[in-house]
Structures are given as structure tokens and as C-alpha cells.
Coordinates of C-alpha atoms in Angstrom, one line a residue:
M1 CA -56.6 37.8 -204.6
T2 CA -57.5 41.5 -204.4
R3 CA -57.0 42.9 -200.9
V4 CA -59.8 45.3 -200.0
L5 CA -60.0 47.8 -197.1
L6 CA -63.7 48.0 -196.3
T7 CA -64.7 50.9 -194.1
G8 CA -68.1 50.9 -192.3
A9 CA -67.9 47.1 -192.4
A10 CA -70.3 46.5 -189.5
G11 CA -73.0 48.7 -191.0
F12 CA -76.1 47.8 -192.8
I13 CA -74.7 48.2 -196.3
G14 CA -71.1 47.4 -195.3
G15 CA -72.0 44.1 -193.8
H16 CA -73.7 43.0 -197.0
I17 CA -70.8 44.1 -199.1
R18 CA -68.4 42.2 -196.9
S19 CA -70.4 39.0 -197.4
A20 CA -70.4 39.5 -201.1
L21 CA -66.7 40.1 -201.3
E22 CA -65.2 37.6 -198.9
P23 CA -65.5 34.4 -201.1
N24 CA -63.1 35.9 -203.7
H25 CA -61.4 38.9 -202.0
D26 CA -59.1 39.4 -199.0
V27 CA -61.2 41.9 -196.9
V28 CA -59.7 44.1 -194.1
A29 CA -62.9 45.1 -192.2
I30 CA -63.0 48.3 -190.1
D31 CA -65.7 50.3 -188.4
A32 CA -65.9 53.0 -185.7
M33 CA -69.1 51.4 -184.3
L34 CA -70.9 54.7 -183.8
A35 CA -73.9 54.5 -181.5
S36 CA -76.1 56.2 -184.1
A37 CA -75.7 53.1 -186.2
H38 CA -75.0 50.3 -183.7
G39 CA -76.6 51.5 -180.4
H40 CA -74.6 52.3 -177.3
S41 CA -73.4 48.8 -177.0
G42 CA -71.2 49.4 -180.1
E43 CA -69.2 52.2 -178.5
H44 CA -66.4 52.5 -176.0
G45 CA -67.5 55.0 -173.4
S46 CA -68.6 58.3 -175.0
G47 CA -67.3 57.5 -178.5
E48 CA -63.5 57.1 -178.2
Y49 CA -62.1 54.6 -180.6
G50 CA -59.1 52.4 -179.8
S51 CA -57.0 52.0 -183.0
G52 CA -56.5 48.3 -183.6
D53 CA -59.1 47.0 -181.1
T54 CA -61.4 44.3 -182.5
S55 CA -65.0 43.7 -181.9
S56 CA -67.6 41.4 -183.5
G57 CA -70.2 42.7 -186.0
E58 CA -73.7 41.3 -186.3
S59 CA -72.3 38.3 -188.2
G60 CA -69.9 37.5 -185.4
R61 CA -66.8 38.2 -187.6
D62 CA -64.0 40.3 -186.2
I63 CA -64.0 43.9 -187.2
T64 CA -61.1 46.3 -186.4
R65 CA -62.5 49.3 -184.5
V66 CA -61.0 52.3 -186.3
D67 CA -62.3 55.8 -186.9
V68 CA -61.5 56.9 -190.5
R69 CA -60.3 60.2 -189.1
D70 CA -57.3 58.3 -187.5
H71 CA -54.6 58.8 -190.0
A72 CA -51.9 56.7 -188.3
A73 CA -54.3 53.7 -187.9
L74 CA -55.2 53.9 -191.6
V75 CA -51.6 54.0 -192.8
E76 CA -50.9 50.8 -190.9
L77 CA -54.0 49.1 -192.2
L78 CA -53.5 50.1 -195.8
A79 CA -50.3 48.1 -196.1
G80 CA -50.8 45.8 -199.1
V81 CA -54.3 47.0 -199.8
D82 CA -55.2 47.2 -203.5
V83 CA -58.5 49.0 -203.3
V84 CA -60.5 50.9 -200.6
C85 CA -64.3 50.4 -200.5
H86 CA -65.4 53.4 -198.4
Q87 CA -68.8 53.0 -196.9
A88 CA -68.2 54.6 -193.5
A89 CA -70.5 57.7 -193.1
V90 CA -73.0 59.4 -190.9
V91 CA -76.2 58.9 -192.8
G92 CA -79.7 60.3 -193.1
A93 CA -81.0 63.8 -194.0
G94 CA -80.1 65.3 -190.6
V95 CA -82.6 66.3 -188.0
N96 CA -81.4 69.9 -187.3
S97 CA -78.5 72.2 -187.9
A98 CA -76.8 70.8 -184.8
D99 CA -76.0 67.7 -186.9
A100 CA -73.9 69.6 -189.4
P101 CA -70.6 69.2 -187.6
A102 CA -71.0 65.4 -187.4
Y103 CA -71.5 65.2 -191.2
A104 CA -68.6 67.5 -191.9
S105 CA -66.3 65.7 -189.5
H106 CA -67.1 62.0 -190.2
N107 CA -68.0 62.2 -193.8
D108 CA -65.9 65.0 -195.3
F109 CA -62.9 65.2 -193.0
G110 CA -62.8 61.5 -192.6
T111 CA -62.7 61.0 -196.4
A112 CA -59.9 63.6 -196.7
V113 CA -57.9 61.7 -194.0
L114 CA -58.5 58.4 -195.8
L115 CA -57.4 59.9 -199.2
A116 CA -54.3 61.3 -197.6
A117 CA -53.4 58.0 -196.1
M118 CA -54.0 56.3 -199.4
A119 CA -51.6 58.7 -201.2
E120 CA -49.0 58.1 -198.5
T121 CA -49.2 54.4 -198.8
G122 CA -49.5 54.2 -202.6
C123 CA -53.1 52.8 -202.7
T124 CA -54.5 54.2 -205.9
R125 CA -58.1 52.8 -206.2
L126 CA -61.2 53.9 -204.3
V127 CA -64.8 52.8 -204.5
L128 CA -66.9 55.5 -202.8
A129 CA -70.4 55.2 -201.4
S130 CA -72.2 58.3 -202.7
S131 CA -75.9 59.0 -202.9
M132 CA -78.7 60.2 -205.2
V133 CA -79.2 63.1 -202.7
V134 CA -76.4 64.9 -204.5
Y135 CA -78.9 65.7 -207.3
G136 CA -81.2 67.6 -205.1
E137 CA -84.6 68.2 -206.7
G138 CA -84.1 65.8 -209.6
K139 CA -85.0 66.3 -213.3
Y140 CA -88.2 67.7 -214.8
R141 CA -89.7 68.4 -218.2
N142 CA -92.7 70.5 -219.3
A143 CA -95.5 69.3 -221.6
A144 CA -93.4 70.2 -224.6
G145 CA -90.6 67.9 -223.4
D146 CA -88.2 70.8 -222.5
L147 CA -86.1 70.5 -219.4
V148 CA -87.2 73.0 -216.7
M149 CA -85.7 73.8 -213.3
P150 CA -88.7 74.0 -211.0
G151 CA -89.1 76.8 -208.5
P152 CA -89.6 76.4 -204.8
R153 CA -92.7 74.5 -203.7
T154 CA -94.4 77.3 -201.9
R155 CA -98.0 75.9 -201.5
L156 CA -97.2 72.7 -199.5
A157 CA -99.5 73.9 -196.7
D158 CA -102.4 74.1 -199.2
G159 CA -101.8 70.5 -200.3
I160 CA -100.1 71.5 -203.6
F161 CA -97.2 69.2 -203.8
E162 CA -96.1 68.9 -207.4
N163 CA -93.3 70.9 -208.9
T164 CA -94.4 73.6 -211.4
D165 CA -92.9 75.6 -214.2
P166 CA -91.9 79.0 -212.7
A167 CA -92.8 80.7 -216.0
T168 CA -96.3 79.1 -216.6
G169 CA -97.3 77.5 -213.4
D170 CA -98.0 74.2 -215.2
V171 CA -97.2 70.9 -213.4
L172 CA -93.9 69.4 -214.5
D173 CA -93.3 65.7 -215.2
W174 CA -90.3 64.0 -213.6
A175 CA -87.6 62.5 -215.8
L176 CA -84.7 60.0 -215.3
V177 CA -81.6 61.7 -213.8
E178 CA -78.3 60.9 -215.5
E179 CA -74.9 61.1 -213.8
D180 CA -74.0 64.4 -215.7
A181 CA -76.8 66.3 -213.9
E182 CA -75.9 69.3 -211.9
L183 CA -75.3 68.6 -208.3
R184 CA -77.7 70.6 -206.0
P185 CA -77.5 69.3 -202.4
R186 CA -80.5 70.2 -200.3
S187 CA -79.5 68.7 -196.9
T188 CA -76.5 68.6 -194.7
Y189 CA -76.0 64.9 -195.6
A190 CA -76.3 65.7 -199.3
A191 CA -73.7 68.5 -198.9
S192 CA -71.3 66.1 -197.2
K193 CA -71.7 63.5 -200.1
V194 CA -71.0 66.2 -202.7
A195 CA -67.9 67.2 -200.7
Q196 CA -66.8 63.5 -200.5
E197 CA -67.0 63.3 -204.3
N198 CA -65.1 66.5 -204.8
Y199 CA -62.3 65.5 -202.5
A200 CA -62.1 62.1 -204.3
L201 CA -62.0 63.8 -207.7
A202 CA -59.2 66.2 -206.6
W203 CA -57.3 63.2 -205.1
S204 CA -57.7 61.3 -208.4
L205 CA -56.4 64.2 -210.4
A206 CA -53.4 64.8 -208.1
T207 CA -52.3 61.2 -207.7
G208 CA -53.5 59.5 -210.9
G209 CA -55.7 57.2 -208.8
S210 CA -59.1 55.9 -209.8
V211 CA -62.4 56.6 -208.1
T212 CA -65.8 55.0 -208.8
A213 CA -68.5 56.9 -206.9
L214 CA -71.6 54.8 -206.6
R215 CA -74.7 57.0 -206.1
Y216 CA -77.1 54.8 -204.2
H217 CA -80.8 55.4 -204.5
N218 CA -83.2 54.4 -201.7
V219 CA -81.5 51.3 -200.1
Y220 CA -83.5 48.8 -198.1
G221 CA -83.2 45.2 -197.0
P222 CA -82.4 42.8 -194.1
H223 CA -80.6 44.3 -191.1
M224 CA -81.6 47.8 -192.0
P225 CA -81.8 50.0 -188.8
R226 CA -85.1 50.2 -187.1
N227 CA -87.2 53.4 -186.8
T228 CA -84.9 56.3 -185.9
P229 CA -84.8 59.9 -187.2
Y230 CA -82.0 58.7 -189.6
S231 CA -83.7 55.6 -190.9
G232 CA -84.9 55.2 -194.4
V233 CA -88.7 55.4 -195.0
A234 CA -89.1 51.7 -195.7
A235 CA -87.7 50.9 -192.2
M236 CA -89.9 53.5 -190.6
F237 CA -93.0 52.0 -192.3
R238 CA -91.9 48.5 -191.1
S239 CA -91.5 49.7 -187.6
S240 CA -95.1 51.2 -187.6
L241 CA -96.5 47.9 -188.9
E242 CA -94.6 45.9 -186.2
A243 CA -96.3 48.2 -183.7
G244 CA -99.7 47.5 -185.2
T245 CA -100.1 51.1 -186.5
A246 CA -100.6 52.4 -190.0
P247 CA -97.6 53.7 -191.9
Q248 CA -97.7 57.5 -192.1
V249 CA -97.2 58.7 -195.6
Y250 CA -96.3 62.3 -196.2
E251 CA -97.7 64.6 -198.9
D252 CA -100.1 62.6 -201.1
G253 CA -97.9 59.5 -201.4
N254 CA -97.2 60.1 -205.1
Q255 CA -93.6 61.0 -204.7
A256 CA -91.6 58.9 -207.1
R257 CA -88.4 57.2 -206.0
D258 CA -86.2 54.2 -206.9
F259 CA -85.8 51.6 -204.2
V260 CA -82.8 49.3 -204.6
H261 CA -82.2 46.2 -202.5
V262 CA -79.0 46.0 -200.4
S263 CA -77.9 42.8 -202.1
D264 CA -77.9 44.7 -205.4
I265 CA -75.8 47.5 -203.7
A266 CA -73.3 44.8 -202.7
A267 CA -73.2 43.4 -206.2
A268 CA -72.6 46.9 -207.6
N269 CA -69.7 47.4 -205.2
T270 CA -68.2 44.1 -206.1
A271 CA -68.5 44.9 -209.8
A272 CA -66.8 48.3 -209.3
I273 CA -63.9 46.7 -207.3
D274 CA -63.4 44.1 -210.0
A275 CA -63.8 46.5 -213.0
A276 CA -61.1 49.0 -211.9
L277 CA -62.4 51.8 -214.0
P278 CA -59.9 54.6 -214.7
G279 CA -60.1 58.2 -213.5
F280 CA -63.2 59.4 -211.8
T281 CA -66.5 57.8 -212.6
A282 CA -69.9 58.5 -211.0
L283 CA -72.6 55.9 -211.4
N284 CA -76.2 55.6 -210.3
V285 CA -77.0 52.4 -208.5
S286 CA -80.8 51.8 -208.7
S287 CA -83.3 49.1 -209.4
G288 CA -84.5 50.8 -212.7
H289 CA -88.1 50.3 -211.5
P290 CA -89.6 53.6 -210.2
I291 CA -92.2 53.3 -207.4
T292 CA -94.1 55.8 -205.3
I293 CA -93.8 56.2 -201.6
G294 CA -97.5 55.3 -201.3
E295 CA -96.9 52.1 -203.2
V296 CA -94.0 51.2 -200.9
A297 CA -96.2 51.7 -197.8
S298 CA -99.1 49.7 -199.4
T299 CA -96.8 46.8 -200.5
L300 CA -95.4 46.5 -196.9
S301 CA -98.9 46.8 -195.4
D302 CA -100.2 44.1 -197.7
A303 CA -97.3 41.8 -197.1
C304 CA -97.6 42.2 -193.3
R305 CA -101.4 42.0 -193.4
G306 CA -101.3 45.2 -191.4
P307 CA -103.2 48.4 -191.3
A308 CA -103.5 50.3 -194.6
P309 CA -101.2 53.4 -194.9
E310 CA -102.5 56.8 -193.9
I311 CA -101.9 59.6 -196.4
T312 CA -101.3 62.4 -193.9
G313 CA -100.8 65.4 -196.2
Q314 CA -97.9 66.4 -193.8
Y315 CA -94.7 67.5 -195.4
R316 CA -91.1 68.4 -194.7
P317 CA -90.1 71.7 -196.4
G318 CA -86.7 70.3 -197.5
D319 CA -88.0 67.1 -199.1
V320 CA -87.8 66.7 -202.9
R321 CA -90.9 65.7 -204.8
H322 CA -89.5 63.2 -207.3
I323 CA -86.1 61.7 -207.9
V324 CA -85.6 58.7 -210.1
A325 CA -82.3 57.5 -211.6
S326 CA -81.2 56.3 -215.0
P327 CA -79.5 52.9 -214.5
E328 CA -78.0 52.8 -218.0
K329 CA -74.4 54.0 -217.3
A330 CA -73.9 51.4 -214.6
R331 CA -75.1 48.8 -217.0
R332 CA -72.8 49.9 -219.8
T333 CA -69.7 50.4 -217.7
L334 CA -70.0 47.7 -215.0
G335 CA -72.5 45.3 -216.5
F336 CA -74.6 45.9 -213.4
V337 CA -78.3 45.3 -213.6
A338 CA -80.3 45.0 -210.3
A339 CA -81.6 41.5 -209.8
I340 CA -84.4 42.3 -207.3
S341 CA -87.4 44.4 -208.2
P342 CA -89.0 46.7 -205.6
E343 CA -92.2 44.6 -205.6
Q344 CA -90.4 41.4 -204.8
G345 CA -87.8 42.9 -202.5
L346 CA -90.3 45.0 -200.4
R347 CA -92.5 41.9 -199.9
E348 CA -89.5 40.0 -198.5
F349 CA -88.4 43.0 -196.5
A350 CA -91.8 43.1 -194.7
T351 CA -90.7 40.2 -192.5
A352 CA -86.9 40.5 -192.7
P353 CA -84.8 41.0 -189.6
L354 CA -83.9 44.6 -188.7
R355 CA -81.0 46.1 -186.9
D356 CA -81.6 47.3 -183.3
A357 CA -79.9 50.7 -183.4
E358 CA -81.1 52.8 -180.6
G359 CA -81.9 56.1 -182.4
T360 CA -79.3 58.1 -180.5
G361 CA -79.0 60.7 -183.2
A362 CA -76.0 62.0 -185.0
P363 CA -72.7 61.7 -183.1
R364 CA -71.3 64.7 -181.4
V365 CA -67.6 63.8 -181.7

């Protein structure tokens, strides 16, 4: 039986991965229980972690409380481990520049410590939770079908939201992003995910170890955190509907995304662990069924029989217009095909239980 060290095991995604793995894998589950993900009840005091202490996750199963920046604790836990499934991270786009040290410390330094501990203990396989945010603005073509890098969106205040060709001013069409696309992070979180991949690639080259970096697209599903500045948009829409208010949709609602159910994320991780791909491999993990943000809001409103979404025209300058993944490489290399379409999954998500995180913001330690 494959022995897996699962970091972030008490989290939204980590908990689903653990459930998928445990019937056929020996799982060592660890989590730092940060308040930003679990509320203040998850932390000891102001955020100090006792290596080796145990607590119960939402499922009631024991989880060892360990910060992935604790090298000594990781070395002890890695004994006999065949593969690390690394989900632990501070997530979300970040609210302001004060969040940057948290992303750099927990995501980048934490991953570097983990990789060093793996090298020390001879564990040579890593499955890494990455994200579609590493691609930045996504991929676009002009009317002739040529790839074009769009310029900055400078007329958001005028309600002009689409990306345009810098040479002609013509509106560009989005295209599916493949894994060989240039990485252009546009947020602190995205920068930290690119750094995680780079550290993992360097570790792979130095040690001969293997890395499968799974670039998740917009993940949603049961036990997702409720409305916080770091929640996904689907959970924020859900929270509005629970409060009896209309979901607030930014821009014109036509932003294209790929929403992938958390059970499919768990299936992709299981497949990556079992496949043991050599070297460094990056894979999109997506549903393969693009949907607009407006359609997400409408689907949830209909399923909840709640107020219709409001298209606000508001915007965030750092947001990308469209980003949709190609799922083909994951299908070819892992045999992974998402089982749940966004339409089906979002309707079920409309009444699914959510996690009661307290919206404390990014950690400061």
C-alpha cells in the first residue's frame, strides 16, 4: 500500500483528497490549522504549532498539527513515505500588499523546507497543488486566428471589459490555455504558485525526483469556506443567497472560466499519485466545460430560488478577463476526465454544506 504524506489535510480540498485516498492508500495527514482556513478555533493561541500534536478535522479523523516550515517535524513524518501530496497553502488572490509575506512564507518557503526534508529522507515523489492563476491573462486570438498578447485593460471605468489587440483595437477571442503557455502571474498568490513550481522543478533536476504539478482551475464543492475575502466566487455567491441578497457579479458577467468540482480534484490527485509520472509534469485540472461568471451566479440563484444576480459593472483592476484550460494533457497522461459538469455540480453546490471559516484574513506568522 502506497504511503502518502498529505499536507493541508484538514482543508477544503485536502479533506476531499484524504477521503478519496484512504480506501487504498496509507495516508499520513498533517495541517497547520491556520485561522484563515479554519477559524480561530483551529489555532493554538496566536498561531504557534506544536509539532506532533493531534487534532480532529471536520470529519473527526485525527490530523497531526504541523507547519510545513518545520523541517524537523517533516523529517520525522516522512519516514517510510512513498509520495507527498502537497496541498497546504495560503490561498486566494490576496487583499493587499500586506498579505505578501504570508504567501512567501507559507507557500514558497514552506515548499522549499518540504523539498529539503524530502531530499534528506529519500522521498522522491511529489504531487503539488498548483493553480491556473500561474497563466495570468490567459490566451487570446484575433479574427484571423493569430495568437495575440492583449494590452492592459485601460477602459474598465467606461465599461469596456474585453481584451483588445494593441495594434488594431479589435476585440480578441479567448482560447484554451495549454500547459506550455508562458507563466505570467498577476497576483501575490499567483507569484507564490509559480515559485512553488520552480522550486519543485529545481528539486526534481537536482535529486532525480518526480513532480506532478496539478494546475487547478476554479474549485468548488461541499465544505468550501464561506464568504471571506479569500473565498472563491461560487462560495461568495452562495453566501449572498443564504442571506437573501442578490449575488453581485462584477464587470458584465461574461468572464469565461472553468469550474471544476472538488471531487474531480480529488480524483486527479489520486490518479497522479498512482501514475507516478517521471520528471516534472504540469497538468491542467479542469472540467472541460467553460462557463461565464454570470452563468455561475444564475445557476446558483435558480437552484436556490433566490434573487436574480445583479450585474454591477464594478471591477478589480488585477482581474483577468477570460481564462479557460485545455484538459487534454491530463486526459492523455493520467486518463483523467472530470465526471461532474459545472451545471450539475453548481446546482448541487447551491444547497451543499459550507465550511465556517471566520474570514480572519491572511496569517501574519
